[in-house]
CSV table of C-alpha atoms and ligand atoms in Angstrom, one decimal:
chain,number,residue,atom,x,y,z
A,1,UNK,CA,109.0,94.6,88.8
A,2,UNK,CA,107.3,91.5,88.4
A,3,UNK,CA,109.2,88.4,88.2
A,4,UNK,CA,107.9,86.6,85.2
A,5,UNK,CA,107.2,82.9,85.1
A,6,UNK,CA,109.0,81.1,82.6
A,7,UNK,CA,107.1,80.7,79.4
A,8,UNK,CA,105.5,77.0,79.1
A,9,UNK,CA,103.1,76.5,76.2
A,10,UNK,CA,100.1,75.1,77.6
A,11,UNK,CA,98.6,74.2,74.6
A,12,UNK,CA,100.2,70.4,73.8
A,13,UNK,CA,98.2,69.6,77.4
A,14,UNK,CA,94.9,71.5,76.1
A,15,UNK,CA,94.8,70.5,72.3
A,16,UNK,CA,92.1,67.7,71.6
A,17,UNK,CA,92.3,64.0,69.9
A,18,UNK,CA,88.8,65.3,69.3
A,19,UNK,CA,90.1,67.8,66.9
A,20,UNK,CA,90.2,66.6,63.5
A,21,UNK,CA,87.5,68.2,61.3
A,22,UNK,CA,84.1,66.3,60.6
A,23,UNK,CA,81.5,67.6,58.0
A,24,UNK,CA,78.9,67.1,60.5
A,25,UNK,CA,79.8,70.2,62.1
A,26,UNK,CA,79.8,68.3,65.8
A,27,UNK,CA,83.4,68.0,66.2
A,28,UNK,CA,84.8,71.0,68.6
A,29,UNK,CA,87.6,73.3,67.1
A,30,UNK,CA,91.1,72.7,67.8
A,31,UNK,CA,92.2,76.6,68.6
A,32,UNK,CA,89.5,79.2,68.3
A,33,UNK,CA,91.8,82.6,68.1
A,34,UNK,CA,90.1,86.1,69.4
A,35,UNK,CA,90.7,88.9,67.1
A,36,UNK,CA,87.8,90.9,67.6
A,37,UNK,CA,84.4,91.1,68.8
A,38,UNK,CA,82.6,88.4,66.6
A,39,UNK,CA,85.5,86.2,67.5
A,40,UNK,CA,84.8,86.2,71.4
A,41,UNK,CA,81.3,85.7,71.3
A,42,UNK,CA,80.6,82.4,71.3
A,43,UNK,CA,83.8,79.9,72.4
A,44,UNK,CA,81.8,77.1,73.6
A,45,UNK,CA,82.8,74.7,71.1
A,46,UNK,CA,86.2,75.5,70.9
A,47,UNK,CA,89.3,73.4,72.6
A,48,UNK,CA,91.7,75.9,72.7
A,49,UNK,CA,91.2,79.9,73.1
A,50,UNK,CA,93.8,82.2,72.1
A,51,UNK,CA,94.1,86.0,72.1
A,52,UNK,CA,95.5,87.4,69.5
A,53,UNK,CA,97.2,91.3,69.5
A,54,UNK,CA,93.9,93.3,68.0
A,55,UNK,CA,92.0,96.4,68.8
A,56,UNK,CA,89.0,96.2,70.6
A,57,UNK,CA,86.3,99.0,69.2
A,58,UNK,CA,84.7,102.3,70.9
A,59,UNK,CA,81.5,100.6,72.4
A,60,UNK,CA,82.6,97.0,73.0
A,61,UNK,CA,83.0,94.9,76.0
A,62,UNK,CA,84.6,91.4,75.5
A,63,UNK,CA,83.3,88.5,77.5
A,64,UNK,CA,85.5,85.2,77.5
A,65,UNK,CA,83.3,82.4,78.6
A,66,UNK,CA,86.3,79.3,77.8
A,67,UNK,CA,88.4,77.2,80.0
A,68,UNK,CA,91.5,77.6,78.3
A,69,UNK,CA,93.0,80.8,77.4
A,70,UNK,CA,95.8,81.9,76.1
A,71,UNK,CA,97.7,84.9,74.9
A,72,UNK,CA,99.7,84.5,71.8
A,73,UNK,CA,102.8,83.4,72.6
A,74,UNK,CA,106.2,84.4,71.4
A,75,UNK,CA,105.5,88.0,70.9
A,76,UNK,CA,104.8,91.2,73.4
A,77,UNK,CA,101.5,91.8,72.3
A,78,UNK,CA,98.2,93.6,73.1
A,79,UNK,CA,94.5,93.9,73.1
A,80,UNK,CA,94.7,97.6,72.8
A,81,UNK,CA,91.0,99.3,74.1
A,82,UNK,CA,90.2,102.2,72.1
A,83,UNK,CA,89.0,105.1,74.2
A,84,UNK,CA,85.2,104.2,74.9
A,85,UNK,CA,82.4,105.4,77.1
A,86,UNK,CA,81.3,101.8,77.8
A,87,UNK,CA,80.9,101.0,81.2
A,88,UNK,CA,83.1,98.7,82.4
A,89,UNK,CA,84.3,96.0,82.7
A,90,UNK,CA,85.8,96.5,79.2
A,91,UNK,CA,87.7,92.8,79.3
A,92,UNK,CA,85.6,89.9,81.2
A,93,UNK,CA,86.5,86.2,82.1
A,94,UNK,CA,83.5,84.3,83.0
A,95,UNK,CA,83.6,80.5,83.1
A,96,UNK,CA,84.5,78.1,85.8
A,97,UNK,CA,88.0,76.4,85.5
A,98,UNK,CA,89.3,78.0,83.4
A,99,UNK,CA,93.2,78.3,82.7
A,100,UNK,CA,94.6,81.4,81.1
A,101,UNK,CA,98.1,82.1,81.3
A,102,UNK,CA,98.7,85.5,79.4
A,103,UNK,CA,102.1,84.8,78.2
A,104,UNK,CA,102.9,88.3,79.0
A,105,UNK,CA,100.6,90.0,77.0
A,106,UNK,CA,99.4,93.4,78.1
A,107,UNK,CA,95.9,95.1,78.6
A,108,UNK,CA,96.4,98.4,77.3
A,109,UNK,CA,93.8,100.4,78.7
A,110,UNK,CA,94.6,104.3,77.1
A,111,UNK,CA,94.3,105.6,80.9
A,112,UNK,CA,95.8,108.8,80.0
A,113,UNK,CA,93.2,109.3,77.5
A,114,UNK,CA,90.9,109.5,80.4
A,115,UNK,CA,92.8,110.4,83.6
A,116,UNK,CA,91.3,114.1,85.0
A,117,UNK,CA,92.3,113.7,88.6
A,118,UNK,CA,88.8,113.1,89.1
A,119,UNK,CA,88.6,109.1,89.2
A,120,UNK,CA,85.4,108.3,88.9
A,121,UNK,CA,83.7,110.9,90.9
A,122,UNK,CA,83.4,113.1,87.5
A,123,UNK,CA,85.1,114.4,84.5
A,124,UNK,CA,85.7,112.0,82.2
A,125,UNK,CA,83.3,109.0,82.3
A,126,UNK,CA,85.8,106.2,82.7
A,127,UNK,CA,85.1,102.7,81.9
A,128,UNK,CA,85.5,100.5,85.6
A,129,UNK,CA,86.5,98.2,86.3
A,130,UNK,CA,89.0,97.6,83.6
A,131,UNK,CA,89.2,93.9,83.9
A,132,UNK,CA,87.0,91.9,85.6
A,133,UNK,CA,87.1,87.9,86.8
A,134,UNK,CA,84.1,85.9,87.4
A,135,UNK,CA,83.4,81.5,87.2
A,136,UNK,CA,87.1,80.8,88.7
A,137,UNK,CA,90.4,79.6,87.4
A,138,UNK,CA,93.9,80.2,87.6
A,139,UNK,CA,94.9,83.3,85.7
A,140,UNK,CA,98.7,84.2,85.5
A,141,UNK,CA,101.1,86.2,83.7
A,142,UNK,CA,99.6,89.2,82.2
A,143,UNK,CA,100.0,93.1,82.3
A,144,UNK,CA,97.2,95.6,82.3
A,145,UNK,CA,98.9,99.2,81.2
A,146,UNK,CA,97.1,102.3,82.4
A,147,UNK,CA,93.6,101.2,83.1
A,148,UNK,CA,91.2,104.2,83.0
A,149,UNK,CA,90.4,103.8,86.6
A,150,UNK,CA,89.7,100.7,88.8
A,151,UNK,CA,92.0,97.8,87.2
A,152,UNK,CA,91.0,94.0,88.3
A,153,UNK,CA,88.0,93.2,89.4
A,154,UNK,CA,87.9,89.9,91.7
A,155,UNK,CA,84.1,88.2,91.7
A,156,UNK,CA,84.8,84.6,91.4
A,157,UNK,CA,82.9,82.0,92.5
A,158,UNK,CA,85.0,79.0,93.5
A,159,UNK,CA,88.7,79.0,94.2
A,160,UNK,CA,91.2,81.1,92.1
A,161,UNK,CA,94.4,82.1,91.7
A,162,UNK,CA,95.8,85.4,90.1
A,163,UNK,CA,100.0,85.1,89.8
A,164,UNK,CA,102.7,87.1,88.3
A,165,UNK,CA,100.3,90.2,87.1
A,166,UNK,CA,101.7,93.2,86.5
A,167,UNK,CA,99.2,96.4,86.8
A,168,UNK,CA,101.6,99.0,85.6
A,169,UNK,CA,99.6,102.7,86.2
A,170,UNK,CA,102.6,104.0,87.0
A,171,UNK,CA,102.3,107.0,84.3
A,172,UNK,CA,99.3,108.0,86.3
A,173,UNK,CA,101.1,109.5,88.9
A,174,UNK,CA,101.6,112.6,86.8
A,175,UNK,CA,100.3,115.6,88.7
A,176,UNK,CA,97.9,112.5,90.3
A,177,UNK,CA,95.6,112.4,87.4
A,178,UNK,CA,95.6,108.3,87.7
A,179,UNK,CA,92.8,108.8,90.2
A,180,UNK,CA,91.1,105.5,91.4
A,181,UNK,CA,93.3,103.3,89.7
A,182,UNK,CA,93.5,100.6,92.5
A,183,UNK,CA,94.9,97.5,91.9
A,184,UNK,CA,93.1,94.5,93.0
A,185,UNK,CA,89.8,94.7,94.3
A,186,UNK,CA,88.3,91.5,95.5
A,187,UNK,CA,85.2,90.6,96.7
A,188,UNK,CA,85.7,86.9,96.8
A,189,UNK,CA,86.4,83.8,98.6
A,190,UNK,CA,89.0,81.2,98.4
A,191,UNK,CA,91.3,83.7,96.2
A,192,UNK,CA,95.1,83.5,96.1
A,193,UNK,CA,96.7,86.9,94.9
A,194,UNK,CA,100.6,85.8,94.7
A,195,UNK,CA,103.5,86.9,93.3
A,196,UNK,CA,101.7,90.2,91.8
A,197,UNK,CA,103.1,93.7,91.6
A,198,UNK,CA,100.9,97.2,91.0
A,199,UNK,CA,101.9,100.9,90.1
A,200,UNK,CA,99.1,102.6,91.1
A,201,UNK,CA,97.4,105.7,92.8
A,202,UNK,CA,94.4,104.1,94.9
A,203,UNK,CA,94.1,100.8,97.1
A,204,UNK,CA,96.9,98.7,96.0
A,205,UNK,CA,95.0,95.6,97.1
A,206,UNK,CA,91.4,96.1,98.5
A,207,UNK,CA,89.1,93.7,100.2
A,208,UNK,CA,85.7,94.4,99.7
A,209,UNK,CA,84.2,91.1,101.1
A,210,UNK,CA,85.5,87.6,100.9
A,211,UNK,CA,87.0,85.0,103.4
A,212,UNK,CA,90.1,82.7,102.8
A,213,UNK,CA,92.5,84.9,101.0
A,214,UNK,CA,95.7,84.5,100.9
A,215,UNK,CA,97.9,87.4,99.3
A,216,UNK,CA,101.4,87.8,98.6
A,217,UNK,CA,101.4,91.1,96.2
A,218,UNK,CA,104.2,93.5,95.9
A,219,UNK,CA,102.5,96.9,95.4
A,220,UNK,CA,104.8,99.7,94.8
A,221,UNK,CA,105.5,103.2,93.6
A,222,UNK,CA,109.0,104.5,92.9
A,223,UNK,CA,110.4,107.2,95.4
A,224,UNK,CA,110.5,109.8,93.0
A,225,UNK,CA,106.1,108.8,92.6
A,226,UNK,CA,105.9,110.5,96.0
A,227,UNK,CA,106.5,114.1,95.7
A,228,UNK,CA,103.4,113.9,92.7
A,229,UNK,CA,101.5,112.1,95.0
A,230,UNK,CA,101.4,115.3,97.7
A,231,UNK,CA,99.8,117.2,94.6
A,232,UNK,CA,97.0,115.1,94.8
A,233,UNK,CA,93.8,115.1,96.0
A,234,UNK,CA,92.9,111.3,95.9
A,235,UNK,CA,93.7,108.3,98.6
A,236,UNK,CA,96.0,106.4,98.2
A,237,UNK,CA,96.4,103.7,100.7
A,238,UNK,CA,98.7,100.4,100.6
A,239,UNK,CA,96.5,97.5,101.7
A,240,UNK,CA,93.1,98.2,103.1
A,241,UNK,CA,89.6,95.9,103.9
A,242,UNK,CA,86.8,98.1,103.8
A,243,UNK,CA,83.3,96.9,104.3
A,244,UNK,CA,80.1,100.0,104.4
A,245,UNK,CA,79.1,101.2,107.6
A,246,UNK,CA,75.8,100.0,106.7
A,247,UNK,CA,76.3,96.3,105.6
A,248,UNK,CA,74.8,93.7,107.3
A,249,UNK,CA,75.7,90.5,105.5
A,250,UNK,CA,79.5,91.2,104.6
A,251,UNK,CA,82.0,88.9,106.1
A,252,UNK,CA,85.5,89.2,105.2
A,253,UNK,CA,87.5,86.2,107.6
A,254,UNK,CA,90.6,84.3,107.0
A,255,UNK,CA,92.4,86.8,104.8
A,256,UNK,CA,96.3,86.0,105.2
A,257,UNK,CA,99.2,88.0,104.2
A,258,UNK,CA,102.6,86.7,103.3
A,259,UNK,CA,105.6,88.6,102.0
A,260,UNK,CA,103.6,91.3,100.8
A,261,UNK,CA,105.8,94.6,99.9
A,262,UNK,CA,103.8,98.0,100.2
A,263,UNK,CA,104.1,101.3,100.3
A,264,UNK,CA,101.9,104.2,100.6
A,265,UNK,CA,102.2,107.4,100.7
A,266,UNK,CA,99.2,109.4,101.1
A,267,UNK,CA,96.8,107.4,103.2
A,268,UNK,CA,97.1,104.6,105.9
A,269,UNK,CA,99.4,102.1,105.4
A,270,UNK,CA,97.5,99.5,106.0
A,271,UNK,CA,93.7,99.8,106.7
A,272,UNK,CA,90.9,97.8,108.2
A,273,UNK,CA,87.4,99.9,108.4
A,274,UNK,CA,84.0,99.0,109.1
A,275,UNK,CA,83.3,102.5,108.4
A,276,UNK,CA,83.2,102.6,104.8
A,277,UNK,CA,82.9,105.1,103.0
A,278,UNK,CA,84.5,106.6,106.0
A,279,UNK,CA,88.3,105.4,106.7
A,280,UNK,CA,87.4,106.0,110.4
A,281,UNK,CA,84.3,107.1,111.7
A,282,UNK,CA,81.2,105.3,113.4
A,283,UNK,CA,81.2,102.1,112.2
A,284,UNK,CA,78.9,99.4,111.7
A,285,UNK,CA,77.9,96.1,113.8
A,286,UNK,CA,76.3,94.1,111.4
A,287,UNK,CA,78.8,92.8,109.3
A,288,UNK,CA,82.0,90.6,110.4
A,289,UNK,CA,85.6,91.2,110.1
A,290,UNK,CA,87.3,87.8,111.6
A,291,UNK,CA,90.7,85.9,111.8
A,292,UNK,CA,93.2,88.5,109.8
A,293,UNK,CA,97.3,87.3,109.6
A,294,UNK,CA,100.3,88.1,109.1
A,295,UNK,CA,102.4,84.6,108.7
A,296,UNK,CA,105.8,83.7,107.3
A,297,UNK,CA,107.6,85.9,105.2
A,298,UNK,CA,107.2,89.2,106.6
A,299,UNK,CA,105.3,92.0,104.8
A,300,UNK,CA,106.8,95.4,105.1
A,301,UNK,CA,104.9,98.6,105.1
A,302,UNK,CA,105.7,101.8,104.6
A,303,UNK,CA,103.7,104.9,104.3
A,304,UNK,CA,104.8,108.6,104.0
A,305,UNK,CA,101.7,110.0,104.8
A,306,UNK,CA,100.5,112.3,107.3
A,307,UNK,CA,97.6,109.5,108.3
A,308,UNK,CA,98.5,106.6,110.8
A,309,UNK,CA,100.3,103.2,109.5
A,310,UNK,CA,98.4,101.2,110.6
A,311,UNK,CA,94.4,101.7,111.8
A,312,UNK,CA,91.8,99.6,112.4
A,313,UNK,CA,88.6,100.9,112.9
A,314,UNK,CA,86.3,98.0,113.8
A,315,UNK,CA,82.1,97.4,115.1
A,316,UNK,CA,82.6,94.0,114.6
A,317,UNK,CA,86.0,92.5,114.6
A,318,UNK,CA,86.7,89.1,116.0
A,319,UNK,CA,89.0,86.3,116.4
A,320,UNK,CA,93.0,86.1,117.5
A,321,UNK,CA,94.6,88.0,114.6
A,322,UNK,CA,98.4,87.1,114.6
A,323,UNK,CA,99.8,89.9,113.0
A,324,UNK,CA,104.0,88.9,114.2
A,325,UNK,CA,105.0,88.9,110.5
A,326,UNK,CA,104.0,92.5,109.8
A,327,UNK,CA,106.3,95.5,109.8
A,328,UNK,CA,104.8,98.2,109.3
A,329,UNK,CA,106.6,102.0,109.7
A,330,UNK,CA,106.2,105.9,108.7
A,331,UNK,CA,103.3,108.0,108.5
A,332,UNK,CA,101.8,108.8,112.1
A,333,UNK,CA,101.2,106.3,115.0
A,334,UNK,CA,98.9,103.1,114.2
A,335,UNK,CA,95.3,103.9,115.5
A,336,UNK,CA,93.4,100.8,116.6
A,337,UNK,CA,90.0,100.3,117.9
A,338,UNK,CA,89.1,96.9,117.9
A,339,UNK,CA,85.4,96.6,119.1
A,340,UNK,CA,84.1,92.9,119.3
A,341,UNK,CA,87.0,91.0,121.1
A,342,UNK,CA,89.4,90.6,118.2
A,343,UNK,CA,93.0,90.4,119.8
A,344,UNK,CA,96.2,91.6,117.9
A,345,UNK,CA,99.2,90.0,119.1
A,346,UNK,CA,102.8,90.8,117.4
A,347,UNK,CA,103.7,92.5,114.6
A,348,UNK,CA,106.0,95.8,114.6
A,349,UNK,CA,103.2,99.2,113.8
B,1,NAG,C1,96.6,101.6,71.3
B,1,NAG,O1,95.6,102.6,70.9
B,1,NAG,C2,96.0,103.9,71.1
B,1,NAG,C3,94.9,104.8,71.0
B,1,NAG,O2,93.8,104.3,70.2
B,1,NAG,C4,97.2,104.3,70.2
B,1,NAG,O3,97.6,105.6,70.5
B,1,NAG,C5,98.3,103.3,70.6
B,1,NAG,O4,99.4,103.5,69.7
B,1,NAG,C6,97.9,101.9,70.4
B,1,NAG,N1,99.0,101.0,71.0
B,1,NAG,C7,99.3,99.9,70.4
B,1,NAG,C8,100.4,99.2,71.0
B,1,NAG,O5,98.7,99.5,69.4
């Protein structure tokens, strides 16, 4: 389970001299607290943000445009989402610098009020992605709990970091009705995923498109999660970078992996495909997959599946990819094609 950071109140470094009160209505607001919908809309004059345990309403979305942001600290609370057919993303951070440290406050998203085993290929229209992070900022220590499908949505702008979350969908590995519930999906640069752990039935970490990230997530399901798993009719791969077949201005270089703990047990282990939606198939030329390591602490991967451990399926893949701090076991035999020059050296697969 997550390792959680100590609790430091951030707000003595955030609260404003400018605080005290005017009658000319100039003055910005010490704390503004979000307790519900009217509360979030507008935060622009307001010092401090904090989130409050409340409700959110059938129909609503939040958007947090604020730089600093926190949870309410000293008790386990919640924004609890009630069951919605909203689109997604139900929770949204969108403001450059900001600072939120959720002071381990949880997301609830009602999953299993949605999950169908169909994801979001049918059934149940489920709201996706849960959460979603655009501007930049450092974001740390939250949980999200059962998102309906897709959980965090990486989109920044400008460098980020995203520590000690926990995206527990672990209860979605009932008779695999969690479908789609991946983890992280980033399409980003300049994004550090550390120190993060996810229960889930889809991608633990995906990378859509994005260069210089730097991950060091601990994705995992419990053994007993595997004999479910073979029930089900979704993926369900470790670690994968997936960019269409068809793209021709995705480039997804420098990503680098450090003590990174996965296990599958479905699909591959670890995946690289140019072939998306395909995991292996014909795949495309015009986009560029470059400069992919493995470095210092070594990241273990384990997959139970009936697919290879490791495969790489690659039109355009370049660069010298040191992969000697990867160890990567089960499933079949890794299956690597690496079209373009890129050169693998090390690594245990
Ligand atoms: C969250 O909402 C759901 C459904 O609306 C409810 O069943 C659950 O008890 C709520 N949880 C909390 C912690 O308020």
């Amino acid at each position: 389970m997550q390792s959680l950071v100590a609790f430091v109140t951030l707000a003595a470094l955030f609260s404003s001299s400018l605080a005290s009160p005017t009658k000319t209505g100039t003055a910005k607001r010490a704390t503004c607290t979000v307790d519900s919908v009217a509360s979030a809309a507008d935060l622009s004059d307001c010092t401090d943000v904090e989130i409050a345990a409340w409700s959110v309403p059938s129909g609503d979305v939040i958007k947090i445009q604020s730089h600093h942001v926190q949870a309410a600290s000293g008790a386990v609370g919640s924004v609890n989402f009630t069951f919605t057919d909203a689109s997604g993303p139900l929770w949204e951070f969108d403001t450059d610098n900001v600072d939120f440290n959720g002071n381990g406050f949880s997301f609830l998203g009602n999953g299993p009020l949605y999950w169908d085993g169909l994801g979001t290929d049918g059934g149940v229209p489920k709201p996706h992605p849960f959460v979603k992070f655009e501007g930049s900022g450092t974001f740390t220590n939250f949980i999200i709990k059962d998102s309906p499908a897709q959980a965090i949505s990486i989109g920044t702008t400008a460098a980020s970091t995203f520590t000690d979350i926990l995206v527990d969908n672990l209860d979605g590995t009932t008779d695999g009705l969690g479908a789609n519930t991946d983890g992280f999906d980033v399409s980003a640069s300049d994004v550090t995923i550390s120190g993060n752990t996810v229960f889930n039935q889809d991608d633990c970490l995906a990378i859509n498109s994005g260069t210089n990230i730097l991950s060091k997530t601990t994705c995992a399901l419990a053994d007993t999660c595997y004999y479910l798993w073979q029930h089900c009719v979704e993926s369900m791969y470790g670690m994968r970078i997936k960019v269409d077949s068809d793209a021709t201005d995705a480039t997804v270089s420098g990503i680098t992996y450090i003590g990174n703990s996965i296990s599958a047990n479905d699909k591959y282990g670890y995946l690289i495909s140019q072939s998306y939606s395909e995991d292996f198939g014909t795949p495309g030329t015009g986009s560029l997959v470059e400069d992919i390591t493995f470095s210092g602490a070594t990241t273990t991967v384990t997959t139970t599946g009936s697919f290879p451990v490791v495969g790489v399926d690659c039109g355009n893949c370049q660069g010298t990819w040191d992969w000697g701090s990867l160890d990567a076991t089960g499933g079949e035999a890794a299956d690597i094609i690496l079209t373009g020059g890129a050169k693998i050296s090390g690594g245990t697969f």
